[in-house]
Short mmCIF file of C-alpha atoms in Angstrom, two decimals:
data_model
loop_
_atom_site.label_atom_id
_atom_site.label_comp_id
_atom_site.label_asym_id
_atom_site.label_seq_id
_atom_site.Cartn_x
_atom_site.Cartn_y
_atom_site.Cartn_z
CA MET A 47 0.00 0.00 0.00
CA THR A 48 1.34 3.45 -0.90
CA ASN A 49 0.81 6.71 0.88
CA ARG A 50 -1.38 9.27 -0.84
CA ILE A 51 0.33 12.51 -1.91
CA THR A 52 -1.95 15.46 -1.18
CA LYS A 53 -1.95 19.09 -2.27
CA LYS A 54 -0.67 19.96 1.20
CA HIS A 55 2.42 17.78 0.63
CA LEU A 56 3.08 19.56 -2.66
CA GLU A 57 2.59 23.02 -1.14
CA HIS A 58 5.06 22.17 1.62
CA ARG A 59 7.67 21.13 -0.96
CA VAL A 60 7.13 24.34 -2.96
CA LYS A 61 7.61 26.39 0.23
CA LEU A 62 10.86 24.52 0.94
CA LEU A 63 12.02 25.11 -2.64
CA ASN A 64 11.37 28.87 -2.32
CA GLU A 65 13.30 28.97 0.95
CA LEU A 66 16.26 27.11 -0.58
CA PHE A 67 16.43 29.61 -3.46
CA GLY A 68 15.92 32.62 -1.15
CA GLN A 69 12.57 33.53 -2.70
CA ARG A 70 9.44 34.74 -0.96
CA THR A 71 7.07 31.95 -0.02
CA GLU A 72 3.97 33.98 -0.95
CA ALA A 73 3.21 34.50 -4.63
CA TRP A 74 1.57 37.89 -4.11
CA THR A 75 2.32 40.92 -1.91
CA LYS A 76 -0.22 43.57 -0.95
CA CYS A 77 1.17 47.05 -1.62
CA LEU A 78 0.49 50.16 0.45
CA ASP A 79 -2.12 51.33 -2.07
CA GLY A 80 -4.09 48.11 -1.49
CA LYS A 81 -3.20 46.56 -4.84
CA TYR A 82 -1.46 43.21 -5.16
CA ARG A 83 1.86 42.68 -6.92
CA ALA A 84 3.33 39.32 -7.87
CA ASN A 85 6.74 38.32 -6.50
CA PRO A 86 8.91 37.43 -9.53
CA GLY A 87 11.09 34.38 -9.00
CA THR A 88 8.69 32.70 -6.58
CA PHE A 89 7.91 29.04 -7.28
CA VAL A 90 4.19 28.22 -7.28
CA LEU A 91 2.04 25.13 -7.58
CA ASP A 92 -0.36 25.26 -10.53
CA CYS A 93 -3.45 23.10 -10.03
CA ALA A 94 -5.97 22.51 -12.82
CA TYR A 95 -7.99 19.69 -14.38
CA GLY A 96 -7.07 17.29 -11.60
CA GLY A 97 -3.34 17.67 -12.26
CA TYR A 98 -0.44 19.67 -10.87
CA ARG A 99 2.70 21.33 -12.17
CA LEU A 100 5.52 23.47 -10.84
CA SER A 101 5.66 27.03 -12.20
CA ARG A 102 7.66 30.15 -11.45
CA ILE A 103 6.37 33.72 -11.46
CA CYS A 104 8.28 35.67 -14.10
CA ASN A 105 6.95 39.25 -13.80
CA GLU A 106 5.13 41.61 -11.45
CA GLY A 107 1.88 41.08 -13.34
CA GLY A 108 1.78 37.43 -12.26
CA GLY A 109 2.87 35.73 -15.48
CA GLU A 110 4.07 32.17 -14.92
CA HIS A 111 6.68 30.02 -16.62
CA ASP A 112 5.89 26.30 -16.46
CA LEU A 113 8.84 24.26 -15.16
CA THR A 114 7.27 20.80 -15.28
CA ALA A 115 4.60 19.11 -17.31
CA ARG A 116 1.18 18.68 -15.72
CA GLY A 117 1.01 15.37 -13.91
CA THR A 118 -0.39 13.50 -10.98
CA ALA A 119 0.33 14.60 -7.43
CA ARG A 120 2.93 11.84 -7.07
CA GLU A 121 4.71 12.74 -10.33
CA THR A 122 4.80 16.40 -9.35
CA TYR A 123 6.01 15.51 -5.84
CA TYR A 124 9.02 13.71 -7.30
CA ALA A 125 9.68 16.47 -9.87
CA ILE A 126 9.75 19.11 -7.13
CA GLY A 127 12.01 16.79 -5.14
CA ALA A 128 14.49 16.83 -8.03
CA TYR A 129 14.60 20.65 -7.88
CA ILE A 130 15.10 20.51 -4.11
CA ASN A 131 17.95 18.00 -4.46
CA GLY A 132 19.56 20.21 -7.11
CA ALA A 133 19.29 23.31 -4.92
CA GLN A 134 20.83 21.47 -1.96
CA ALA A 135 23.66 20.17 -4.15
CA MET A 136 24.37 23.73 -5.34
CA LYS A 137 24.54 24.96 -1.73
CA ASP A 138 26.85 22.10 -0.75
CA ALA A 139 29.17 22.82 -3.69
CA ALA A 140 29.39 26.56 -2.90
#
């Protein structure tokens, strides 16, 4: 029997990935004028049509660049894990 991978598991991994890369963990920031501005460079979890994928915000308007293909929760969990392992290897090598 395998353990189910939930959206909460994926969100936790995305938060860890943002911390490893020194990015904000929140995708949007509320400005003093009350408007929201996206945080470029932040990794986000895109959820649609029953699938998930890892994306990264690329501008202040909230545009996203897809980093992985859309897949199941388990596939996305392992894909995000590969990014985490790469980030940790970069830190260890520095």
